[in-house]
Amino acid sequence: MIKYTIAVVGATGAVGTKMIEMIESSTLPIREIKVLASKRSAGKKITVNGLELVVEETTPESFDGVDIALFSAGGSISQQFAPEAVKRGAIVIDNTSAYRMDPTVPLVVPEVNPEALKGHNGIIANPNCSTIQMMVALEPIRKKYGLSRIIVSTYQAVSGAGIAAVKEMKDQAQQMLNNEAYEATILPSGGDKKHYPISFNILPQIDLFSQEGYTFEEWKMINETKKIMSDSEIKVSATCVRVPVVSGHSESVYIEVKDESASVSGIKEALQSAPGIELQDDPSIQLYPTPLTAEGKKETFVGRIRQDIDVKNGYHMWVVSDNLIKGAALNSVQIAEKLHGMGLIKK
Amino acid sequence: MIKYTIAVVGATGAVGTKMIEMIESSTLPIREIKVLASKRSAGKKITVNGLELVVEETTPESFDGVDIALFSAGGSISQQFAPEAVKRGAIVIDNTSAYRMDPTVPLVVPEVNPEALKGHNGIIANPNCSTIQMMVALEPIRKKYGLSRIIVSTYQAVSGAGIAAVKEMKDQAQQMLNNEAYEATILPSGGDKKHYPISFNILPQIDLFSQEGYTFEEWKMINETKKIMSDSEIKVSATCVRVPVVSGHSESVYIEVKDESASVSGIKEALQSAPGIELQDDPSIQLYPTPLTAEGKKETFVGRIRQDIDVKNGYHMWVVSDNLIKGAALNSVQIAEKLHGMGLIKK
């Protein structure tokens, strides 16, 4: 029977540790999990489900004998080592933005476009966290009614910026509660010049600023949506905002559908039977998704679905999912499961 | 010289205490400030700028000799006492939702529609906090280019729900940081059945649910915008969301303007010269509004102005203002100043 050796690159990070958890609980037949990170982390021990794993330094040779390599250690590490892993026969599933817009690389949300996996050349890209959950929520609506427009405003959790950012948020919270001085050294973006506190605050910047006054995070949502949905005509605009939440991205999503016969009840029906979605939508019992209730869960939660007041084919909704799980680690492992199911992993 | 006796009803609340501060620093000629609250608070002392004021119980007779009465003690108190105040010759400026949609009551943001004050019958309504800052930011754009559509997603601070809600948020934060059990007894709405934690969380419900799946807070933004802008045709839709911030509402606002010659630079020019606005918009130095930097300030801050990717006359922006100041206390006092300036206060 086929059994896979899976490497996790960036195994000590917020996403990497979740990846190991998700591999452990997946349906994939596993021979071995190799946990790779920087030289600095080499020798560290990680315990997953009682299994103790020792972190190794990532080198080209680390990928000898590896079947599937999950990368989540930053774009430059992916660019350095993903081709080395492919050269050694591994399939790379990359959770950085390095290869997402490469036209030769499939960008995949398994519930939406698994067929894109067929054309892969060794590297599969995992979309941005905020894009994935929006795609899961919108695909059943697109299938049923068509989709012409998306306007999204996000409420993104701090764990998306890594473990150190979460620690800094909690430190700031404690210092603010004590009326003490506080420091900001990470957010909005580790790579940017200025840093602002996130605790008891809101920052309308995620990643660096890019063209037309949009941030890279906003461009990711725009461009990745068009690629995943194979629709260059769909109108997409995004405002990406960081909020003081540990895990769980929330999104206020406005859509316009093509089919004028659409309705709130029709949208709810489509979502109810769709994979990966849990509908939480009942104002009469105050049922709607929140990040605290979504944390640690695999589903994408959708609620507050309502028709626009003025535009017949316009709808608003509220979409929440754990950014470390479906937004990153789980989606990567589901891509591996899909590749396995479709017989696309060479052995 | 004319000097006014001003009563503040709800003087011990989050907005009431700010009202006293704003009266103290206003240009109004003041004879006396009367601080009124419930029987429970009567006898309490409030110190404003070194001046000690003793809280009195609100009764119909409290308004004898009062020229201007600012109400912020909940809708039922306004309904009970505002007519009594008017009967005794006072002008009422009401910061609750009790009279806002009454067609005989002006609903006023002084930067936008001061002329509406002329027809008053004794009661002027102060709009909802999240509506006011949006009106201040959009009016200069509407004047220059016309406005056909607004879609807003809010990030609203906890002080909008009162002092007790802020205390509960801070208690929850401390308990969560200590990994202790925490309680939720106030938010999303004191009058609703279920309560959820707001600390390290996001709640897509403000006020109770109403028609069509929208909350009352969302309907306030929709209906008040149409009334303040005297435009029943303008398309407005809102998603109102509570975030763990003490003071300072943020808004992700999408607009469509009528004039196709509009531009980002033209919008910035219009805002730069408009009253009550500070433009904070320079991605090259990461300049944009945040609640922490807006807290305690009188201005409405606008940034992240950019054209929609696909819709030529569509623009996105980020609007922040202190919900207790311009969103409530300051706007009420500015209405009083405007009434005084226009000679509309009987003496």
XYZ file of C-alpha atoms in Angstrom:
694
model
C 0.000 0.000 0.000
C 1.143 3.504 -0.814
C 2.370 5.530 2.175
C 3.667 9.064 1.908
C 6.591 10.868 3.478
C 5.430 14.404 4.113
C 7.698 17.340 4.913
C 6.465 20.492 6.654
C 8.703 23.502 6.015
C 8.240 26.200 8.640
C 7.109 23.585 11.151
C 7.606 25.800 14.214
C 5.381 28.643 12.940
C 1.722 29.362 13.638
C 0.630 27.675 10.397
C 3.320 24.946 10.438
C 2.222 23.536 13.789
C -1.408 23.490 12.568
C -0.228 21.703 9.394
C 1.236 18.872 11.465
C -2.049 18.613 13.403
C -4.050 18.536 10.170
C -1.786 15.874 8.612
C -2.180 13.727 11.733
C -5.969 13.908 11.493
C -6.131 13.547 7.689
C -7.161 10.549 5.612
C -3.754 10.465 3.881
C -1.720 7.284 4.329
C 1.427 8.509 6.092
C 4.785 6.815 6.441
C 6.648 9.696 8.053
C 6.352 13.400 8.837
C 9.574 15.394 8.489
C 9.534 18.721 10.291
C 11.814 21.334 8.752
C 12.596 24.875 9.772
C 15.455 27.361 9.893
C 18.887 26.482 11.284
C 17.927 28.428 14.422
C 15.045 26.027 15.207
C 16.945 22.823 14.321
C 16.986 20.350 17.217
C 13.752 21.693 18.757
C 11.196 19.052 19.605
C 7.534 19.234 18.539
C 4.941 16.925 20.050
C 1.889 16.109 17.962
C -0.702 13.639 19.301
C 1.887 12.182 21.647
C 4.351 11.775 18.781
C 7.662 13.565 19.342
C 9.247 15.063 16.219
C 12.680 16.689 16.040
C 13.030 19.770 13.852
C 15.702 19.588 11.139
C 17.314 22.443 9.243
C 15.880 22.871 5.734
C 18.473 21.975 3.064
C 18.022 20.774 -0.526
C 18.832 17.249 0.682
C 16.017 17.392 3.267
C 13.642 16.588 0.387
C 15.292 13.301 -0.635
C 12.575 10.657 -0.350
C 9.838 13.228 0.373
C 6.552 12.733 -1.529
C 4.659 15.839 -0.413
C 6.243 19.045 0.914
C 4.039 21.648 2.598
C 5.711 25.059 2.700
C 4.789 27.870 5.104
C 8.026 29.648 5.953
C 7.764 32.828 3.884
C 8.026 33.497 0.153
C 11.818 33.584 -0.068
C 12.194 30.146 1.557
C 9.642 28.762 -0.923
C 11.505 30.315 -3.842
C 14.784 28.853 -2.577
C 13.665 25.332 -1.697
C 10.454 24.490 -3.601
C 12.315 23.893 -6.906
C 14.825 21.711 -4.988
C 11.982 19.658 -3.542
C 10.361 19.258 -6.977
C 13.738 18.273 -8.481
C 13.879 15.455 -5.900
C 10.416 14.181 -6.857
C 8.224 15.849 -4.241
C 4.965 17.660 -4.900
C 5.105 21.065 -3.242
C 2.012 22.667 -1.711
C 3.060 26.219 -1.016
C 1.240 28.445 1.471
C 3.142 31.623 0.589
C 2.345 34.147 -2.136
C 5.513 33.192 -4.084
C 3.877 31.122 -6.835
C 0.165 31.982 -6.540
C -0.076 34.152 -9.633
C 2.362 32.051 -11.709
C 0.207 30.929 -14.673
C 1.879 27.481 -14.637
C 0.962 26.902 -10.968
C -2.557 25.794 -9.938
C -4.084 27.929 -7.161
C -6.547 25.647 -5.460
C -9.407 25.599 -2.994
C -10.483 21.940 -3.120
C -14.205 22.772 -2.764
C -13.965 25.179 -5.716
C -11.459 24.218 -8.426
C -9.903 20.762 -7.786
C -9.735 20.162 -11.558
C -6.957 22.800 -11.747
C -4.671 20.283 -9.990
C -4.503 18.133 -13.131
C -2.135 20.457 -14.944
C 0.381 20.822 -12.129
C 4.145 20.899 -12.712
C 5.153 19.933 -9.187
C 4.086 23.077 -7.336
C 0.536 23.819 -6.146
C -0.198 27.152 -4.497
C -2.444 27.515 -1.467
C -4.398 30.798 -1.675
C -4.295 33.617 0.833
C -6.246 32.939 4.054
C -8.825 35.681 3.504
C -9.397 34.529 -0.090
C -9.949 30.855 0.759
C -12.891 31.306 3.124
C -14.548 33.786 0.750
C -14.204 31.302 -2.132
C -15.699 28.464 -0.053
C -18.676 30.670 0.847
C -19.262 32.126 -2.620
C -18.698 29.116 -4.895
C -22.094 27.468 -4.181
C -23.796 30.805 -4.918
C -21.746 31.302 -8.103
C -22.645 27.792 -9.270
C -26.357 28.354 -8.694
C -26.823 31.984 -9.729
C -23.599 33.251 -11.329
C -21.552 36.020 -9.731
C -20.754 39.401 -11.285
C -19.390 41.449 -8.402
C -17.746 41.164 -4.952
C -16.978 43.965 -2.488
C -15.367 42.716 0.716
C -14.243 44.404 3.927
C -12.228 42.119 6.186
C -11.756 41.837 9.947
C -8.543 39.747 10.038
C -7.057 38.046 13.091
C -3.541 38.676 14.364
C -2.356 35.043 14.123
C -2.253 35.625 10.358
C 0.864 37.687 11.096
C 2.455 34.902 13.156
C 2.983 33.774 16.726
C 5.115 36.792 17.675
C 2.357 39.181 16.615
C -0.148 37.371 18.847
C 2.266 37.583 21.763
C 2.786 41.295 21.149
C -0.992 41.881 21.012
C -1.452 40.135 24.358
C 1.467 42.042 25.901
C -0.024 45.320 24.660
C -3.450 44.364 26.047
C -1.963 43.684 29.486
C 0.030 46.920 29.424
C -3.009 48.939 28.328
C -5.156 47.364 31.050
C -2.445 48.344 33.560
C -2.165 51.857 32.061
C 1.489 51.134 31.338
C 3.594 52.104 28.321
C 3.376 49.633 25.425
C 5.442 48.834 22.370
C 4.522 48.063 18.756
C 7.250 46.398 16.681
C 5.451 44.016 14.262
C 2.076 45.098 12.856
C 0.735 46.206 10.465
C 3.574 44.510 8.535
C 6.930 43.261 9.806
C 8.524 44.451 6.580
C 7.202 48.006 6.760
C 8.762 51.075 8.360
C 6.167 52.078 10.958
C 4.494 49.872 13.529
C 1.247 50.524 15.362
C -0.465 48.864 18.332
C -3.259 46.419 17.471
C -4.647 45.829 20.948
C -7.906 47.803 21.449
C -7.218 49.195 17.976
C -7.982 48.571 14.286
C -5.393 48.832 11.488
C -6.535 49.336 7.883
C -3.287 47.943 6.509
C -2.269 44.284 5.991
C 0.999 43.643 4.137
C 2.747 46.511 2.310
C 1.071 49.106 0.114
C 1.131 48.417 -3.619
C -0.411 49.944 -6.743
C -3.437 52.244 -6.891
C -3.471 52.711 -3.113
C -4.357 49.056 -2.470
C -2.237 46.842 -0.213
C -0.713 43.561 -1.389
C -3.261 41.742 0.817
C -6.086 43.494 -1.042
C -4.536 42.689 -4.437
C -4.205 39.040 -3.337
C -7.953 38.849 -2.673
C -8.715 40.523 -6.003
C -6.326 38.566 -8.238
C -6.590 35.198 -6.517
C -10.403 35.305 -6.695
C -10.264 35.813 -10.476
C -7.749 32.974 -10.873
C -9.531 30.472 -8.610
C -12.920 31.209 -10.170
C -11.352 31.222 -13.693
C -13.218 34.454 -14.337
C -11.269 37.501 -15.454
C -14.517 39.489 -15.831
C -15.753 39.262 -12.249
C -15.537 42.599 -10.421
C -13.691 42.276 -7.109
C -12.626 44.941 -4.667
C -11.284 44.535 -1.137
C -10.473 46.533 1.975
C -8.286 44.461 4.305
C -8.249 45.377 7.975
C -6.503 43.880 11.018
C -8.510 43.528 14.243
C -7.487 42.484 17.782
C -8.566 38.852 17.536
C -6.269 35.829 18.008
C -7.645 33.509 15.293
C -10.629 33.691 12.968
C -10.947 36.044 10.025
C -14.341 37.723 9.543
C -15.543 39.220 6.272
C -18.405 41.548 5.401
C -19.107 40.464 1.830
C -21.370 42.179 -0.705
C -22.110 40.298 -3.923
C -24.141 40.803 -7.040
C -25.440 37.642 -8.702
C -26.279 37.270 -12.379
C -29.567 35.411 -12.040
C -32.397 37.774 -11.038
C -34.416 34.814 -9.722
C -31.969 34.491 -6.794
C -33.313 34.868 -3.263
C -32.059 34.755 0.311
C -33.709 31.375 0.817
C -32.193 30.066 -2.421
C -28.739 31.196 -1.305
C -29.211 29.558 2.085
C -30.259 26.298 0.413
C -27.174 26.347 -1.794
C -24.894 26.924 1.205
C -26.588 24.342 3.422
C -25.713 21.476 1.110
C -22.243 22.742 0.162
C -19.012 21.105 1.384
C -16.972 22.809 4.090
C -19.726 25.274 5.046
C -21.803 25.616 8.167
C -24.715 28.004 7.872
C -25.162 30.007 11.101
C -27.955 32.345 10.177
C -30.951 32.911 12.394
C -31.513 36.460 13.674
C -34.444 35.262 15.835
C -31.963 33.418 18.090
C -29.014 35.766 17.432
C -27.213 33.043 15.492
C -24.343 34.302 13.330
C -20.642 33.466 13.022
C -18.010 35.067 15.251
C -14.236 34.452 15.410
C -14.360 33.096 19.001
C -16.936 30.447 18.057
C -15.098 29.580 14.793
C -11.649 29.222 16.400
C -10.260 25.709 16.129
C -12.985 24.606 13.695
C -12.534 23.333 10.134
C -15.681 24.864 8.610
C -16.290 28.176 6.937
C -19.243 29.762 8.764
C -21.752 31.954 6.935
C -24.520 34.118 8.361
C -26.334 37.470 8.178
C -27.389 36.708 4.603
C -29.746 39.426 3.388
C -30.784 41.143 0.217
C -29.481 44.628 -0.520
C -32.076 47.319 0.236
C -31.927 48.875 -3.233
C -30.261 46.447 -5.631
C -32.409 43.443 -6.503
C -29.536 41.092 -7.313
C -27.319 42.387 -4.455
C -26.748 40.386 -1.255
C -24.776 40.931 1.936
C -23.320 38.227 4.147
C -20.885 37.607 7.011
C -18.219 34.920 6.563
C -15.926 33.645 9.340
C -13.321 30.876 9.407
C -10.204 30.010 11.396
C -7.430 31.572 9.321
C -4.824 29.049 10.535
C -7.022 26.040 9.726
C -9.165 26.369 6.553
C -7.314 29.587 5.760
C -3.941 27.831 5.675
C -3.060 24.421 7.152
C -6.278 22.523 6.436
C -6.595 23.784 2.859
C -2.994 22.672 2.161
C -3.655 19.203 3.569
C -6.972 18.990 1.678
C -5.032 19.764 -1.518
C -2.735 16.834 -0.686
C -5.775 14.614 -0.046
C -7.302 15.687 -3.355
C -4.008 15.000 -5.220
C -3.945 11.554 -3.592
C -7.596 10.886 -4.459
C -7.046 11.958 -8.069
C -3.932 9.775 -8.358
C -1.732 12.789 -9.049
C 1.083 11.984 -6.614
C 3.937 10.053 -8.226
C 5.299 7.134 -6.199
C -25.785 89.806 26.850
C -27.624 86.518 26.315
C -26.452 83.667 28.514
C -27.949 80.188 28.416
C -28.901 77.699 31.080
C -28.119 74.281 29.658
C -29.373 70.990 31.055
C -27.661 67.667 30.365
C -29.974 64.673 30.856
C -28.039 61.453 31.386
C -25.094 63.411 32.770
C -23.404 60.415 34.400
C -23.269 58.312 31.205
C -20.452 57.884 28.686
C -21.960 60.497 26.351
C -23.328 62.765 29.119
C -19.925 63.360 30.701
C -18.484 64.162 27.250
C -21.403 66.579 26.686
C -20.454 68.542 29.790
C -16.829 68.690 28.583
C -17.929 69.874 25.133
C -20.245 72.546 26.590
C -17.387 73.812 28.754
C -15.117 74.169 25.725
C -17.796 75.554 23.386
C -18.320 79.110 22.159
C -21.823 79.228 23.676
C -22.394 81.914 26.305
C -23.285 79.907 29.418
C -24.980 80.982 32.606
C -25.365 77.592 34.213
C -25.046 73.875 33.494
C -27.659 71.654 35.163
C -26.712 67.997 35.350
C -29.672 65.645 35.430
C -29.873 61.872 35.687
C -31.975 59.135 37.250
C -33.039 59.205 40.906
C -30.321 56.619 41.590
C -27.546 59.040 40.541
C -29.038 62.120 42.269
C -26.577 63.694 44.706
C -23.493 62.402 42.868
C -20.857 65.014 42.162
C -19.311 65.560 38.731
C -16.192 67.657 38.315
C -15.650 69.356 34.961
C -12.649 71.640 34.487
C -12.396 72.117 38.247
C -16.087 72.995 38.460
C -18.055 70.731 40.796
C -21.617 69.961 39.698
C -24.197 68.036 41.739
C -26.450 65.618 39.848
C -30.189 66.195 40.248
C -33.020 63.790 39.539
C -34.771 64.494 36.225
C -38.336 65.743 36.779
C -40.593 67.907 34.574
C -39.769 70.846 36.856
C -36.012 70.358 36.271
C -36.504 72.191 32.969
C -37.948 75.404 34.454
C -35.640 78.183 33.284
C -33.634 75.867 31.002
C -32.858 77.256 27.513
C -31.187 74.210 25.953
C -31.625 70.600 27.091
C -29.255 67.930 25.768
C -30.700 64.439 26.193
C -28.661 61.228 26.216
C -30.346 58.890 28.683
C -32.134 56.443 26.387
C -35.170 56.755 24.146
C -37.834 56.278 26.819
C -36.414 59.090 29.006
C -36.437 61.376 25.961
C -40.023 60.464 25.165
C -41.018 61.110 28.772
C -39.207 64.386 29.401
C -38.421 66.068 26.047
C -42.046 67.314 25.611
C -41.960 68.578 29.218
C -38.759 70.502 28.509
C -40.231 71.995 25.326
C -43.427 72.958 27.215
C -41.230 74.926 29.620
C -39.549 76.819 26.789
C -36.359 74.789 26.301
C -34.964 73.645 22.974
C -34.252 69.913 23.182
C -31.298 68.348 21.365
C -31.900 64.642 21.640
C -29.129 62.070 21.196
C -31.431 59.037 21.229
C -33.262 57.448 18.317
C -36.672 58.471 19.748
C -37.387 61.407 17.410
C -34.878 60.966 14.577
C -37.297 59.727 11.943
C -40.187 62.003 13.061
C -40.858 64.111 9.955
C -41.473 67.199 12.120
C -38.075 66.888 13.828
C -34.880 68.109 12.120
C -32.067 65.512 12.100
C -28.896 67.537 11.891
C -25.179 67.271 11.270
C -24.127 70.944 11.356
C -21.542 70.509 8.561
C -24.207 68.960 6.304
C -27.739 70.298 6.791
C -27.836 73.239 9.264
C -30.677 74.809 7.259
C -32.969 72.006 8.513
C -32.835 73.656 11.962
C -35.028 76.529 10.755
C -38.224 74.511 10.812
C -37.798 73.099 14.308
C -40.693 72.722 16.750
C -38.594 72.562 19.912
C -36.902 69.206 19.391
C -33.794 68.607 17.267
C -32.501 65.066 16.833
C -28.821 64.184 16.910
C -28.113 61.335 14.440
C -26.657 57.951 15.288
C -22.881 57.988 15.951
C -21.962 55.832 12.958
C -24.141 57.950 10.660
C -22.687 61.315 11.741
C -19.059 60.608 10.843
C -20.063 59.079 7.511
C -22.137 62.185 6.678
C -19.258 64.522 7.569
C -16.907 62.539 5.306
C -19.304 62.148 2.368
C -21.011 65.574 2.201
C -18.050 67.372 0.537
C -17.917 64.589 -2.073
C -21.682 64.713 -2.602
C -21.534 68.499 -3.057
C -18.778 68.256 -5.635
C -19.695 65.123 -7.582
C -23.153 63.935 -6.479
C -23.639 60.622 -4.712
C -25.731 57.697 -5.932
C -24.719 54.793 -3.704
C -23.168 53.947 -0.310
C -22.180 50.512 1.015
C -20.667 50.658 4.505
C -19.203 48.049 6.841
C -18.544 49.390 10.328
C -16.002 48.594 13.042
C -17.760 50.162 16.060
C -16.240 50.794 19.471
C -17.661 49.422 22.709
C -18.162 52.817 24.416
C -21.110 53.254 22.063
C -22.849 50.705 24.293
C -22.001 52.618 27.478
C -19.519 52.681 30.346
C -20.573 49.273 31.716
C -19.877 47.613 28.358
C -16.344 49.063 28.319
C -15.755 47.780 31.837
C -17.032 44.328 30.867
C -14.736 44.271 27.799
C -11.722 45.105 29.951
C -12.693 42.513 32.570
C -13.061 39.887 29.824
C -9.673 40.856 28.366
C -7.981 40.402 31.752
C -9.732 37.077 32.326
C -8.834 35.809 28.853
C -5.181 36.867 29.325
C -5.201 34.921 32.617
C -6.948 31.930 30.989
C -9.789 32.370 33.469
C -13.527 31.992 32.958
C -15.241 35.142 31.685
C -18.788 36.466 31.593
C -20.778 38.281 28.923
C -23.898 40.097 30.138
C -24.252 43.223 27.966
C -23.238 42.998 24.290
C -24.297 42.729 21.536
C -27.363 44.510 22.928
C -28.423 44.959 26.546
C -32.049 44.477 25.479
C -31.497 41.185 23.657
C -31.679 37.632 24.987
C -28.179 36.315 24.349
C -24.893 37.938 25.233
C -21.496 37.228 23.742
C -17.944 38.245 24.711
C -16.469 41.154 22.761
C -12.880 40.961 23.991
C -10.637 39.356 21.325
C -13.851 38.863 19.363
C -16.042 40.534 16.708
C -19.849 40.716 16.881
C -21.875 41.329 13.702
C -24.859 42.631 15.666
C -25.447 46.140 17.078
C -28.880 46.850 18.582
C -31.736 44.372 18.008
C -32.606 42.671 14.738
C -35.349 44.320 12.702
C -36.879 43.888 9.243
C -35.302 42.094 6.274
C -32.511 40.653 8.426
C -31.012 44.068 9.118
C -30.419 45.341 12.663
C -31.884 48.606 13.957
C -28.346 50.073 13.886
C -28.125 49.236 10.172
C -31.569 50.728 9.481
C -30.500 53.858 11.377
C -27.552 54.340 9.022
C -29.756 53.720 5.984
C -32.753 55.890 6.945
C -30.859 58.689 8.678
C -28.521 59.109 5.691
C -31.503 59.606 3.367
C -33.086 62.119 5.754
C -29.909 64.132 6.462
C -28.976 64.267 2.770
C -32.629 64.980 1.813
C -32.296 62.309 -0.841
C -34.787 59.448 -0.870
C -33.204 58.064 -4.057
C -29.679 57.467 -2.734
C -28.876 53.759 -2.363
C -27.567 52.956 1.123
C -26.759 49.620 2.688
C -24.936 48.910 5.948
C -23.381 46.062 7.915
C -22.809 47.167 11.514
C -20.193 45.302 13.532
C -18.881 45.711 17.090
C -15.105 45.438 17.630
C -13.008 45.359 20.820
C -12.014 49.032 20.831
C -12.793 51.508 23.641
C -13.639 54.617 21.583
C -13.453 55.437 17.893
C -15.756 54.016 15.231
C -14.105 52.958 11.961
C -15.952 52.541 8.662
C -15.034 50.913 5.374
C -17.119 52.982 2.967
C -17.750 52.299 -0.719
C -19.447 55.034 -2.727
C -20.529 55.638 -6.281
C -20.520 59.263 -7.419
C -22.689 60.716 -10.189
C -20.063 62.803 -11.951
C -17.770 60.640 -14.097
C -15.089 63.359 -14.001
C -14.459 62.585 -10.320
C -10.981 61.450 -9.269
C -9.115 60.442 -6.128
C -7.232 63.747 -6.159
C -10.481 65.681 -6.650
C -12.035 63.871 -3.683
C -8.975 64.588 -1.542
C -9.148 68.284 -2.479
C -12.820 68.437 -1.517
C -12.133 66.798 1.850
C -9.033 68.879 2.614
C -10.993 72.134 2.607
C -14.125 70.746 4.314
C -15.098 71.577 7.900
C -14.609 68.978 10.631
C -12.415 66.703 8.504
C -8.761 65.801 8.748
C -7.390 63.967 5.748
C -4.925 61.257 6.849
C -4.099 59.598 3.568
C -0.550 58.843 2.514
C 0.326 55.175 1.935
C 4.006 56.116 1.378
C 4.313 56.972 5.084
C 1.589 54.542 6.284
C -0.694 57.437 7.174
C -4.332 56.456 7.678
C -6.868 56.876 10.483
C -7.113 54.423 13.387
C -9.369 54.502 16.462
C -6.441 54.859 18.907
C -5.135 57.959 17.113
C -8.670 59.426 16.737
C -9.675 58.906 20.380
C -10.345 62.176 22.189
C -10.251 64.231 18.964
C -13.051 66.332 17.491
C -12.343 65.671 13.800
C -13.608 63.006 11.444
C -10.515 61.384 9.935
C -10.515 60.077 6.354
C -7.904 57.978 4.572
C -7.285 55.029 2.206
C -9.178 56.847 -0.558
C -8.891 54.864 -3.777
C -10.813 54.201 -6.929
C -12.642 50.902 -7.324
C -10.724 48.461 -9.527
C -13.607 47.876 -11.936
C -16.184 50.627 -11.495
C -15.058 53.990 -12.827
C -17.241 56.100 -10.551
C -16.708 53.843 -7.505
C -14.442 54.820 -4.604
C -13.405 53.204 -1.334
C -12.358 55.015 1.825
C -11.735 54.557 5.534
C -13.466 56.914 7.984
C -12.717 57.101 11.730
C -14.017 59.404 14.459
C -14.455 59.316 18.218
C -18.007 58.039 18.628
C -18.488 59.798 21.988
C -17.286 63.162 20.649
C -18.303 63.953 17.037
C -20.502 60.862 17.074
C -22.540 62.154 20.025
C -21.579 64.910 22.489
C -19.784 67.306 20.141
C -22.411 67.105 17.401
C -25.146 67.910 19.968
C -23.215 70.942 21.251
C -22.452 72.054 17.680
C -26.204 71.930 16.971
C -26.698 74.242 19.985
C -23.963 76.560 18.685
C -25.577 76.619 15.251
C -29.029 77.356 16.760
C -27.436 80.212 18.710
C -25.623 81.529 15.638
C -28.816 81.404 13.571
C -30.791 83.193 16.289
C -33.102 80.216 16.719
C -33.021 79.996 20.523
C -35.844 81.912 22.187
C -34.835 84.021 25.214
